[in-house]
Coordinates of C-alpha atoms and ligand atoms in Angstrom, one line a residue:
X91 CA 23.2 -26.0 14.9
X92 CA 25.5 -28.3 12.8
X93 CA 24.0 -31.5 10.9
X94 CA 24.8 -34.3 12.9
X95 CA 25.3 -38.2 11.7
X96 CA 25.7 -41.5 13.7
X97 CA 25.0 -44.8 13.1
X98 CA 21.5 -45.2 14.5
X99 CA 21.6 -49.4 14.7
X100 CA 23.7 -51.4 16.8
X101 CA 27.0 -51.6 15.8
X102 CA 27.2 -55.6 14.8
X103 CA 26.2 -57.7 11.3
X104 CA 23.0 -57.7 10.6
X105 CA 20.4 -57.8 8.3
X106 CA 20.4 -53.6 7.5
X107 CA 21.6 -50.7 9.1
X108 CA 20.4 -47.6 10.0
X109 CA 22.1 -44.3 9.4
X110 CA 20.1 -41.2 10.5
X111 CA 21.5 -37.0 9.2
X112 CA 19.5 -34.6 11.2
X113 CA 19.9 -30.6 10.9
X114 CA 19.5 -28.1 8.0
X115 CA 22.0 -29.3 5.5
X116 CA 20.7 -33.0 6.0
X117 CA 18.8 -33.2 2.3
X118 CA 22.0 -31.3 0.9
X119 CA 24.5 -33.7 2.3
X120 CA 22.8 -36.9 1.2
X121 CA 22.2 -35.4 -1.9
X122 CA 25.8 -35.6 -2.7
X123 CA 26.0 -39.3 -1.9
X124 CA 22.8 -40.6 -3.5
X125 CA 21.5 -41.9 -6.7
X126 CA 18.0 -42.9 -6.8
X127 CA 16.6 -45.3 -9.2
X128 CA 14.2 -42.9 -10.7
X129 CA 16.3 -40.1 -10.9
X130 CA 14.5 -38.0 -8.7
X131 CA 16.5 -36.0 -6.3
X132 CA 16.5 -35.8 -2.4
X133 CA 14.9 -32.5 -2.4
X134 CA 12.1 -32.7 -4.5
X135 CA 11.0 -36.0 -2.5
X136 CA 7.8 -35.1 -0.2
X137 CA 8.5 -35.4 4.1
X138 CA 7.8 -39.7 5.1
X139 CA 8.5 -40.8 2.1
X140 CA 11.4 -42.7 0.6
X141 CA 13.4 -43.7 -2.7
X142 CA 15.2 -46.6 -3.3
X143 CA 19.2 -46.3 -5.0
X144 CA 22.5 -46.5 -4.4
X145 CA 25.4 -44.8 -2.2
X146 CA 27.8 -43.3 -4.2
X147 CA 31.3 -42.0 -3.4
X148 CA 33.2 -39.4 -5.0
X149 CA 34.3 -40.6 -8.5
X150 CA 30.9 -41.9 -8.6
X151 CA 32.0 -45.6 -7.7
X152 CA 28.8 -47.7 -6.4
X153 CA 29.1 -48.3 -2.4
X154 CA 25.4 -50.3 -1.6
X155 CA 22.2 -50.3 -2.7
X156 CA 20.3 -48.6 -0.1
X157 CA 17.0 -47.0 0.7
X158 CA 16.4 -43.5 2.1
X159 CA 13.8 -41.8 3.8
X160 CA 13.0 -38.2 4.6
X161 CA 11.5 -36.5 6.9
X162 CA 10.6 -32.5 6.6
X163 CA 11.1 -30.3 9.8
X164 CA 9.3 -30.1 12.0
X165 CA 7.9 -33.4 11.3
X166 CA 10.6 -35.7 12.6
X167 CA 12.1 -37.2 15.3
X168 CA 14.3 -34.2 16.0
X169 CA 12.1 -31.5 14.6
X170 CA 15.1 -30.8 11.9
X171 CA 14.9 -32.3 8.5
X172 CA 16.1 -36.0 9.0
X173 CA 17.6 -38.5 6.1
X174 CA 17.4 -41.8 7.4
X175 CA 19.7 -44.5 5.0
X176 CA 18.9 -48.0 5.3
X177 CA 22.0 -49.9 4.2
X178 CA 23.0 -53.3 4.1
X179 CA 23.8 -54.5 7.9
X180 CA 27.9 -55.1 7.1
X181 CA 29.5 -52.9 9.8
X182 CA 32.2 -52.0 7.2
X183 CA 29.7 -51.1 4.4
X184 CA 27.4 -48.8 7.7
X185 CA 31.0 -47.1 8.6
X186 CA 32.2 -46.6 4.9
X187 CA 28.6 -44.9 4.6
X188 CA 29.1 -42.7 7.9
X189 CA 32.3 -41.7 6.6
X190 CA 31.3 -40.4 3.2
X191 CA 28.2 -38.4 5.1
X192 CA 30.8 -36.9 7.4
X193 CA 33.1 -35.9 4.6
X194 CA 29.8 -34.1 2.7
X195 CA 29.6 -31.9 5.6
X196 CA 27.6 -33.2 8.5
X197 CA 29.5 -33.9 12.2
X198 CA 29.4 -37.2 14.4
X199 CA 26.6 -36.7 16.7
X200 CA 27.2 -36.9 20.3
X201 CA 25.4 -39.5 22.7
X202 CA 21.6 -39.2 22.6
X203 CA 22.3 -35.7 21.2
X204 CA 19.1 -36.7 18.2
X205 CA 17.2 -37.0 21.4
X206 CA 18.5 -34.1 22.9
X207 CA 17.4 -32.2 19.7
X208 CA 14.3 -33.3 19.8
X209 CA 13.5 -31.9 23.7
X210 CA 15.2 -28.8 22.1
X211 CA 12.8 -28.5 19.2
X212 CA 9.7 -29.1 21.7
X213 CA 9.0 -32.5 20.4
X214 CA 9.6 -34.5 23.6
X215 CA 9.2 -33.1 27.0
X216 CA 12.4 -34.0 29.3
X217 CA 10.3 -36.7 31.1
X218 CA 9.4 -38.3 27.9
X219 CA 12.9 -38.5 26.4
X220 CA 14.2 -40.2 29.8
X221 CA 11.7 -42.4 28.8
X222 CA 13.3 -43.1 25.4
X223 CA 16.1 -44.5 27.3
X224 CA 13.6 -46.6 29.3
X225 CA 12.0 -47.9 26.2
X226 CA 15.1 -49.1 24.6
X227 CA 16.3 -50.9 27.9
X228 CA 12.8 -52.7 28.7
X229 CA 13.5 -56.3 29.6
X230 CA 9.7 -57.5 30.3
X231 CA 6.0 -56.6 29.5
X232 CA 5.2 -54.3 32.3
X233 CA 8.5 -52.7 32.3
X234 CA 7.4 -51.8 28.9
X235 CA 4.3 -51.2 29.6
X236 CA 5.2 -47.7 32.5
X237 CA 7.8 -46.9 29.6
X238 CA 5.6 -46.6 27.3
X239 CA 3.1 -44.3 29.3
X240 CA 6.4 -42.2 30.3
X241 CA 6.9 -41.6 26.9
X242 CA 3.1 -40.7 26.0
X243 CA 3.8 -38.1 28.7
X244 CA 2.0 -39.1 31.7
X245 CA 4.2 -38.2 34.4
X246 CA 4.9 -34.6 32.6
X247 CA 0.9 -34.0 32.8
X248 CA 0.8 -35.5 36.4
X249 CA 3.0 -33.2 37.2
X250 CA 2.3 -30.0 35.3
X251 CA -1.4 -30.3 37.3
X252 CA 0.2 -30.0 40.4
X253 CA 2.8 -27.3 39.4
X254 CA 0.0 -25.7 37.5
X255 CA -2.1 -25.9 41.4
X256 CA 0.8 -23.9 43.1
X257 CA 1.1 -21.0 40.1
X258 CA -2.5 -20.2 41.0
X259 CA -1.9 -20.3 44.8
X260 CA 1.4 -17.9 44.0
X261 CA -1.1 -15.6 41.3
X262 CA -3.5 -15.0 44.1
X263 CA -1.1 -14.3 46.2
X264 CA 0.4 -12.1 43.9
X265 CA -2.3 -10.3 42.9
X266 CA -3.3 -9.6 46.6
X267 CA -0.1 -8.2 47.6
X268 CA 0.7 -6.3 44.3
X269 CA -2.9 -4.7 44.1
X270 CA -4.6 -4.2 48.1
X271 CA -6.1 -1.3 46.5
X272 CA -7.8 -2.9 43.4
X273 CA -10.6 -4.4 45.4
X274 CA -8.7 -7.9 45.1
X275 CA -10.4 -10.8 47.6
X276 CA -8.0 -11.3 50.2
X277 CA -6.4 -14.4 50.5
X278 CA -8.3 -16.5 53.4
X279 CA -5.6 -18.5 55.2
X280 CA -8.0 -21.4 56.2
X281 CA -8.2 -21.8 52.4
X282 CA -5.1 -21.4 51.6
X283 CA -3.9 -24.2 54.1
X284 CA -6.5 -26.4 52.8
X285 CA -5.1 -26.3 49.1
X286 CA -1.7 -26.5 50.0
X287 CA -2.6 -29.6 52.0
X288 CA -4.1 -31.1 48.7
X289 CA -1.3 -30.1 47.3
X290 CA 1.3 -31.7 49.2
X291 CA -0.6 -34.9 49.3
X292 CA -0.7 -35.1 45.7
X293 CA 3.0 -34.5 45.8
X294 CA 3.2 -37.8 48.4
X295 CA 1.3 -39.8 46.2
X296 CA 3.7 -39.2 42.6
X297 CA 6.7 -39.5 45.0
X298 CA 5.5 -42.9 46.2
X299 CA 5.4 -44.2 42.8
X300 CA 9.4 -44.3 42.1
X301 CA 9.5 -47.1 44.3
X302 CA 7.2 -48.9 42.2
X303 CA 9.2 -47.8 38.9
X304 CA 12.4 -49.0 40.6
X305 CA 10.9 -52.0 41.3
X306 CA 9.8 -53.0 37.4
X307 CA 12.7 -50.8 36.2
X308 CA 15.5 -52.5 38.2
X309 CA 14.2 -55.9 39.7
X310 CA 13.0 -56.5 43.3
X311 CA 15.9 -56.7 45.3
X312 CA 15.5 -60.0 46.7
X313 CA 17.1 -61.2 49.7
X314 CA 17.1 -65.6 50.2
X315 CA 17.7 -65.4 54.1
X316 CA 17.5 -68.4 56.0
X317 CA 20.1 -71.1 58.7
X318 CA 22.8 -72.6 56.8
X319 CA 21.9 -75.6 55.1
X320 CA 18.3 -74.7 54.3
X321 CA 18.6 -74.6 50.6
X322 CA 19.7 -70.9 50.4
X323 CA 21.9 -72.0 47.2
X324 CA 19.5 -75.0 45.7
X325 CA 16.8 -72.6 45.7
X326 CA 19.3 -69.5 44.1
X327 CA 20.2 -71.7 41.3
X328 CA 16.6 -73.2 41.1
X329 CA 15.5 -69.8 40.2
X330 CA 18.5 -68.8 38.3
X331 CA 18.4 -72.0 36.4
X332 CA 22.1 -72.8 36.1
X333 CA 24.6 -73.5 39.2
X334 CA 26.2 -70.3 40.4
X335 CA 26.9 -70.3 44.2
X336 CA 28.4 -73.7 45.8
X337 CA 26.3 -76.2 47.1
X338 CA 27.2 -78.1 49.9
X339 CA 26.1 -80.6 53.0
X340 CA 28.7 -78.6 55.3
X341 CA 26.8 -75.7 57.3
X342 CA 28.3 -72.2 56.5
X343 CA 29.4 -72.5 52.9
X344 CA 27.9 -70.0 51.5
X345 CA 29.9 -67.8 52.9
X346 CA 30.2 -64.7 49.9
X347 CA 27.1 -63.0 48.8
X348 CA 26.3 -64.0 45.4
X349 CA 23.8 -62.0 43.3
X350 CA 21.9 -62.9 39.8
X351 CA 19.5 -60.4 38.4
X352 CA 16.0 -63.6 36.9
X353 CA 12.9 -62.7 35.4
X354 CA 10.0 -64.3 36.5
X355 CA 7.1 -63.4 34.5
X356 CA 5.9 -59.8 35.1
X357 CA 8.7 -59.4 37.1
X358 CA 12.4 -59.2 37.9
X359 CA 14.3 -60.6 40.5
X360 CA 17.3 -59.5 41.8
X361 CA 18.4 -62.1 43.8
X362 CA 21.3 -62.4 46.5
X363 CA 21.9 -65.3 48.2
X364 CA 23.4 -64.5 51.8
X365 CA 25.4 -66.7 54.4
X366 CA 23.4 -68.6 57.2
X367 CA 21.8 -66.9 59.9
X368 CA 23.9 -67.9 62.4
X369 CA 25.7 -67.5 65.9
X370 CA 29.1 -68.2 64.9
X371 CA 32.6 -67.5 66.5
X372 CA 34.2 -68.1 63.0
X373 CA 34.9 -64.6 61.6
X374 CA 34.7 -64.9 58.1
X375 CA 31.2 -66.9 58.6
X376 CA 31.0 -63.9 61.3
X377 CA 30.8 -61.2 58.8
X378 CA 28.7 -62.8 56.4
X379 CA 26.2 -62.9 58.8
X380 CA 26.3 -58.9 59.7
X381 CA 26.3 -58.6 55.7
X382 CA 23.3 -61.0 55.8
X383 CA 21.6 -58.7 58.1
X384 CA 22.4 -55.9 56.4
X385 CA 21.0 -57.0 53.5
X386 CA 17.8 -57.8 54.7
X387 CA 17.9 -53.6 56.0
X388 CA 17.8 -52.8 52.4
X389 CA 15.5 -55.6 50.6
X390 CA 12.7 -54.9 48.9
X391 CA 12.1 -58.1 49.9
X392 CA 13.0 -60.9 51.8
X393 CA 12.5 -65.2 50.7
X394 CA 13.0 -66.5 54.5
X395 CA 14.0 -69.7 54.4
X396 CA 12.3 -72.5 56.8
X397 CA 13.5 -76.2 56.6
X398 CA 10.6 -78.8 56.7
X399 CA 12.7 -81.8 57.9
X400 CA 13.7 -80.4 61.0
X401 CA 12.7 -78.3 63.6
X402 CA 12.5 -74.6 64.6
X403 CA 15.7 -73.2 65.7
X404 CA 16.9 -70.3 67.0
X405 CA 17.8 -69.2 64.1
X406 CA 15.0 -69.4 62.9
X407 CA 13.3 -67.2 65.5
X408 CA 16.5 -64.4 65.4
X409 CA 15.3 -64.5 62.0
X410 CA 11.5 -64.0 62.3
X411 CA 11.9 -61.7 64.7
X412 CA 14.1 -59.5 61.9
X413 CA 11.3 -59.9 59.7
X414 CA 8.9 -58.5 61.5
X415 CA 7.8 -55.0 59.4
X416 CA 9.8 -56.2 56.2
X417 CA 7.9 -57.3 53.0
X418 CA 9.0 -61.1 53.5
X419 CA 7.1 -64.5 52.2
X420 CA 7.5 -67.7 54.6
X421 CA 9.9 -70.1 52.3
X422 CA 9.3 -73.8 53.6
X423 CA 11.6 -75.9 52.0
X424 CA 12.6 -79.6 51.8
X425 CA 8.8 -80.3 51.5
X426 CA 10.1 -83.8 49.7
X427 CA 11.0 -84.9 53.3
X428 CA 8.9 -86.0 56.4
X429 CA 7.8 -82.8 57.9
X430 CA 9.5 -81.8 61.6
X431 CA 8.4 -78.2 61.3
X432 CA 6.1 -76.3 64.0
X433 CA 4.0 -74.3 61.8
X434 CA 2.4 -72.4 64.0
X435 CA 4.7 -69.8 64.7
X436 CA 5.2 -69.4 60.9
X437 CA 1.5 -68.8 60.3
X438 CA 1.7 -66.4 63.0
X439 CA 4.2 -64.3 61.4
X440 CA 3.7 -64.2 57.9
X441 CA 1.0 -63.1 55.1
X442 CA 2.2 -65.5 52.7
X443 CA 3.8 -69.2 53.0
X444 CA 4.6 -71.4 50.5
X445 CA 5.9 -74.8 50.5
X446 CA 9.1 -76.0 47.8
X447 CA 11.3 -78.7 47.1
X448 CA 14.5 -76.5 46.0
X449 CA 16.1 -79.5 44.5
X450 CA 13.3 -81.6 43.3
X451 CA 12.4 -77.6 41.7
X452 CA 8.9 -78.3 43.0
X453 CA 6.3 -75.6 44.1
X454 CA 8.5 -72.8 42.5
X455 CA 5.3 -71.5 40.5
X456 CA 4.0 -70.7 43.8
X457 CA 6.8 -69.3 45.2
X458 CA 6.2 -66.6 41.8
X459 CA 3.2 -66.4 42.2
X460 CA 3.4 -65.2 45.2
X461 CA 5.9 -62.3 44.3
X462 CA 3.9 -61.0 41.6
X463 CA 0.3 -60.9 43.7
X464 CA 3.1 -59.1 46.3
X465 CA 4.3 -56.3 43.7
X466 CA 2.0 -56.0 41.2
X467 CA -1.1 -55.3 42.4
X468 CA 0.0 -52.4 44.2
X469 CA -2.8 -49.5 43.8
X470 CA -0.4 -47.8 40.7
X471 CA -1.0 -47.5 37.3
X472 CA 1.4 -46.6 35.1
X473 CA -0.7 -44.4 32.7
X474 CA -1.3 -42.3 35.9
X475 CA 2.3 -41.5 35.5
X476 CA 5.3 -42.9 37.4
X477 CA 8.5 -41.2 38.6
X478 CA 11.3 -42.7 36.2
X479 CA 14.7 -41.9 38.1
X480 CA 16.6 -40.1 40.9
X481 CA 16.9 -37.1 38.6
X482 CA 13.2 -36.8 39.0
X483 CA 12.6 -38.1 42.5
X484 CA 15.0 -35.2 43.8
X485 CA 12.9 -33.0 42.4
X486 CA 9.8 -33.8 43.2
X487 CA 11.1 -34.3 47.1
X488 CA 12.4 -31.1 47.2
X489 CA 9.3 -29.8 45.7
X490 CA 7.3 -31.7 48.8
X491 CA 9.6 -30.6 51.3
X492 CA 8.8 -26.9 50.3
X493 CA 5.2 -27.3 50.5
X494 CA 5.0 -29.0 54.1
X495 CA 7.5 -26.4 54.5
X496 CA 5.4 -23.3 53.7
X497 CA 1.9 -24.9 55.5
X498 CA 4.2 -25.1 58.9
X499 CA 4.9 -21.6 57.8
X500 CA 1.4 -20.5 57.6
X501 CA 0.3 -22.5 60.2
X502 CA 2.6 -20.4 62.7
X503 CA 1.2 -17.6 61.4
X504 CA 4.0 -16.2 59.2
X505 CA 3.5 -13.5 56.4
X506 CA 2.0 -14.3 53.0
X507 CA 5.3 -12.6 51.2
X508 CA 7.2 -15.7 53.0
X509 CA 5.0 -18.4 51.6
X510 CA 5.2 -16.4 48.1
X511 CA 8.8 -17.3 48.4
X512 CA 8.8 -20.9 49.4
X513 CA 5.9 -21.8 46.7
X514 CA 7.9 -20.0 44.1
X515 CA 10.8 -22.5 45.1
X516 CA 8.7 -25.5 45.1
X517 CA 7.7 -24.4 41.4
X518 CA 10.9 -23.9 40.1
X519 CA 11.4 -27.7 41.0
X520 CA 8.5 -29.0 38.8
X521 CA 9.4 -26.9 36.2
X522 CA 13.1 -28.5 36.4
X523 CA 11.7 -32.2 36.2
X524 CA 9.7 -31.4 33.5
X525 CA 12.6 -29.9 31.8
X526 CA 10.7 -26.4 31.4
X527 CA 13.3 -24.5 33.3
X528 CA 16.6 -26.8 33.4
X529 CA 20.1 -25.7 33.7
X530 CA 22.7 -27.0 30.7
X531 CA 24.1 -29.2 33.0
X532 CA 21.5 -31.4 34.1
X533 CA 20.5 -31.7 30.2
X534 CA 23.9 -32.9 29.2
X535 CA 23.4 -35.6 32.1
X536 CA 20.2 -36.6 31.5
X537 CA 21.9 -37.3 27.4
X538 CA 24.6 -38.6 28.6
X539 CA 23.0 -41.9 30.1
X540 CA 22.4 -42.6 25.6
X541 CA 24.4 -43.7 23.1
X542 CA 25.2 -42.7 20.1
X543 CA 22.8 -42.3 17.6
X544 CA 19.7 -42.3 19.4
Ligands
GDP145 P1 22.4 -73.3 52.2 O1 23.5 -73.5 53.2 O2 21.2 -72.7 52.8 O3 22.9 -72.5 51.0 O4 22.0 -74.7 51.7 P2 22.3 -75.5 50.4 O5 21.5 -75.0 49.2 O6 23.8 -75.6 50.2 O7 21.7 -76.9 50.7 C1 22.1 -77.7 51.8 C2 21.7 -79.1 51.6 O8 20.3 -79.3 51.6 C3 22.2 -79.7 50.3 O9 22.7 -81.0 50.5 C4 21.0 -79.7 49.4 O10 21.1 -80.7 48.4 C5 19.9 -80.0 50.4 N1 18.6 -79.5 49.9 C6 18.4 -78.3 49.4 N2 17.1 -78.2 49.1 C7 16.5 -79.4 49.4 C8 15.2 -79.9 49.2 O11 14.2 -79.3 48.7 N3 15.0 -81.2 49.7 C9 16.0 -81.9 50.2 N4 15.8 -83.1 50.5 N5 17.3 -81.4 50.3 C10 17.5 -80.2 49.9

């Protein structure tokens, strides 16, 4: 494989840059760029340790004082010797740099291709180097925090139990079908069924927990539903702290769906504000209010908006009764004003109420409070392992289809030979979303998703 050189910092001014050379000819190649300060050469220096000098070009001009670390393979980050340069941050100094390494004999490297290298090498399983992406992107502390376990490996041992559960189930069937003779148990169907069962359910339960990854991954998408004039927009640009959608005292306004990604605390909103809930000949207004209700359809959740000063309407109710089933928390606003609100039908309906002034920005903590007690203290942890993206989750639902597929199999009595077949399926998909046994294509899309240098 060629030695490969990017730029491993952002490419901006900063205080220093990174330059990382990974492959055989690495030591050689910044050997002919380097001068350390005590005269010792790249190649006698020990793996983790580092030298401070200078770049030089090729009459031997001075180009920055740098310093450079090595690392000997397979002790690195790609499992191939690695010289890492640590220049000043100028992006004209980091590229001058680049350039030289390229000229001494080592190629650009290609998106996430040090990354790449390292699954290669064995270093990283395929589930933990998705997780590198994860890591880099993390925007709050528990997003972090089920990136972090990804990368330690947790979903690739959650799942290599279970794959490792079916490969026993398709050796006993194996060795029963290969060997009647050989005084081999035979395989009890009643037990079989019961392990596949505990199989599949162990497949339900990982596959449940991408929705919780999406959820910390992406943000909570949040829909602020409610009759026109309500405080749909006051409350948007409460949370979003800075004016975005157009507030107005003229009903039906709002008439575009505007969206803003917050983060509140632990959590990330994903925020759209919809037009009014309302019976309306108007058709613009019209299909803002089929948009409205498709929205709510896809939510992860739903801020139903209730106003305080007046009373129930039946807008309110066509609302409530579109709730009903949805994750949803009971929004009363305009608490500033003298209360003309029925409650009762409100405490009826939802698990959790609370009470704002969107434009006085009162109650708000509640209203986040609320959200987090909602979505974070869901039975999941991550260091149990969570499904990271829809790479994974395909596999692991085709993997659960195959299971339920081969119990309905046994169940109506077909032969062992056919179960062999479907189990071996259902392995083969494990083994892909660990990255054991992955095609070249899914690799280069998995690497694709980095940039360069990582
Ligand atoms: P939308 O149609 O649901 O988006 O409602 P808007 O956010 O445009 O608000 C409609 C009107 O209600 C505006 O005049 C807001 O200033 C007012 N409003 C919003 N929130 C409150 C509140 O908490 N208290 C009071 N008194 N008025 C509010």
């Amino acid at each position: 494989m060629p030695t490969i050189a990017a730029i491993s910092t952002p490419n901006a001014v900063g205080g220093i840059s990174v330059i990382r050379i990974s492959g055989e000819k690495s030591i050689g190649v910044a050997e002919k760029i380097f001068r350390s300060t005590s005269g010792k050469k790249i190649s006698e220096m020990q793996g983790y340790t580092c030298a401070h000098g200078a770049v030089v070009d090729g009459e031997d001009t001075h180009v920055d004082e740098v310093i450079l670390s090595v690392f000997k393979a397979p002790k690195s980050y790609t499992g191939e010797d690695v010289v890492e340069i640590s220049c000043h941050g100028g992006v004209y100094i980091t590229k001058k740099i680049l350039r030289l390494i390229f000229e001494n004999g080592a190629k650009p490297a290609e998106a996430g291709e040090f990354t790449k290298r390292a699954f290669l090498n064995g270093k990283l399983s395929l589930t933990q180097a998705e997780a590198v992406i994860d890591l880099i992107s993390a925007g709050g502390k528990s997003e972090l925090k089920y990136a972090i376990a990804l990368k330690d490996g947790a979903i690739f041992r959650r799942i290599d139990k279970i794959k490792r559960r079916i490969i026993s189930v398709l050796g006993d069937l194996a060795a029963w079908a290969d060997f009647p003779e050989d005084d081999i148990p035979e395989v009890d169907p009643e037990n079989l069924l019961e392990t596949l069962k505990g199989i599949y359910e162990s497949l339900v339960e990982t596959n449940k927990t991408y929705d919780y990854g999406r959820i910390i991954r992406e943000g909570i998408n949040t829909v602020i539903s409610g009759k026109p004039n309500v405080g749909k927009s006051t409350l948007m640009n409460c949370l979003s702290g800075f004016e975005r959608s157009i507030v107005t005292d003229v009903a039906g306004t709002t008439r575009d769906i505007i969206e803003e990604t917050v983060q509140l605390g632990e959590i990330k909103l994903r925020l759209s504000d919809t037009a009014g809930i309302r019976k309306t000949d108007d058709i613009v207004e019209g299909i803002g209010v089929n948009l409205a209700f498709k929205r709510i359809d896809e939510a992860d959740l739903v801020l139903a908006l209730f106003d305080n000063s007046s009373e129930i309407t039946d807008e309110d109710l066509k609302l409530i009764e579109k709730l009903s089933n949805r994750k949803s928390i009971a929004v009363i606003n305009k608490i500033d004003e003298k209360s003309a609100l029925d409650r009762n039908l409100i405490n009826e309906n939802f698990k959790y109420i609370v009470e704002i002034s969107a434009k006085n920005n009162e109650g708000i903590e509640g209203l986040i409070n609320a959200v987090n007690e909602m979505f974070l203290h869901e039975d999941i942890e991550a260091e149990k392992g969570i499904i990271a993206n829809e790479r994974q989750k395909n596999c692991i639902t085709k993997a659960e289809e195959l299971v339920l597929d081969s119990i309905n199999a046994l169940e109506q009595g077909e032969l062992l030979d056919a179960i062999t077949i479907i189990l071996d399926e259902a392995a083969a998909y494990l083994l892909e979303l660990t990255g054991e046994r992955v095609s070249e294509t899914v690799l280069n899309e998995v690497f694709s998703r980095f940039c360069i240098g990582k």
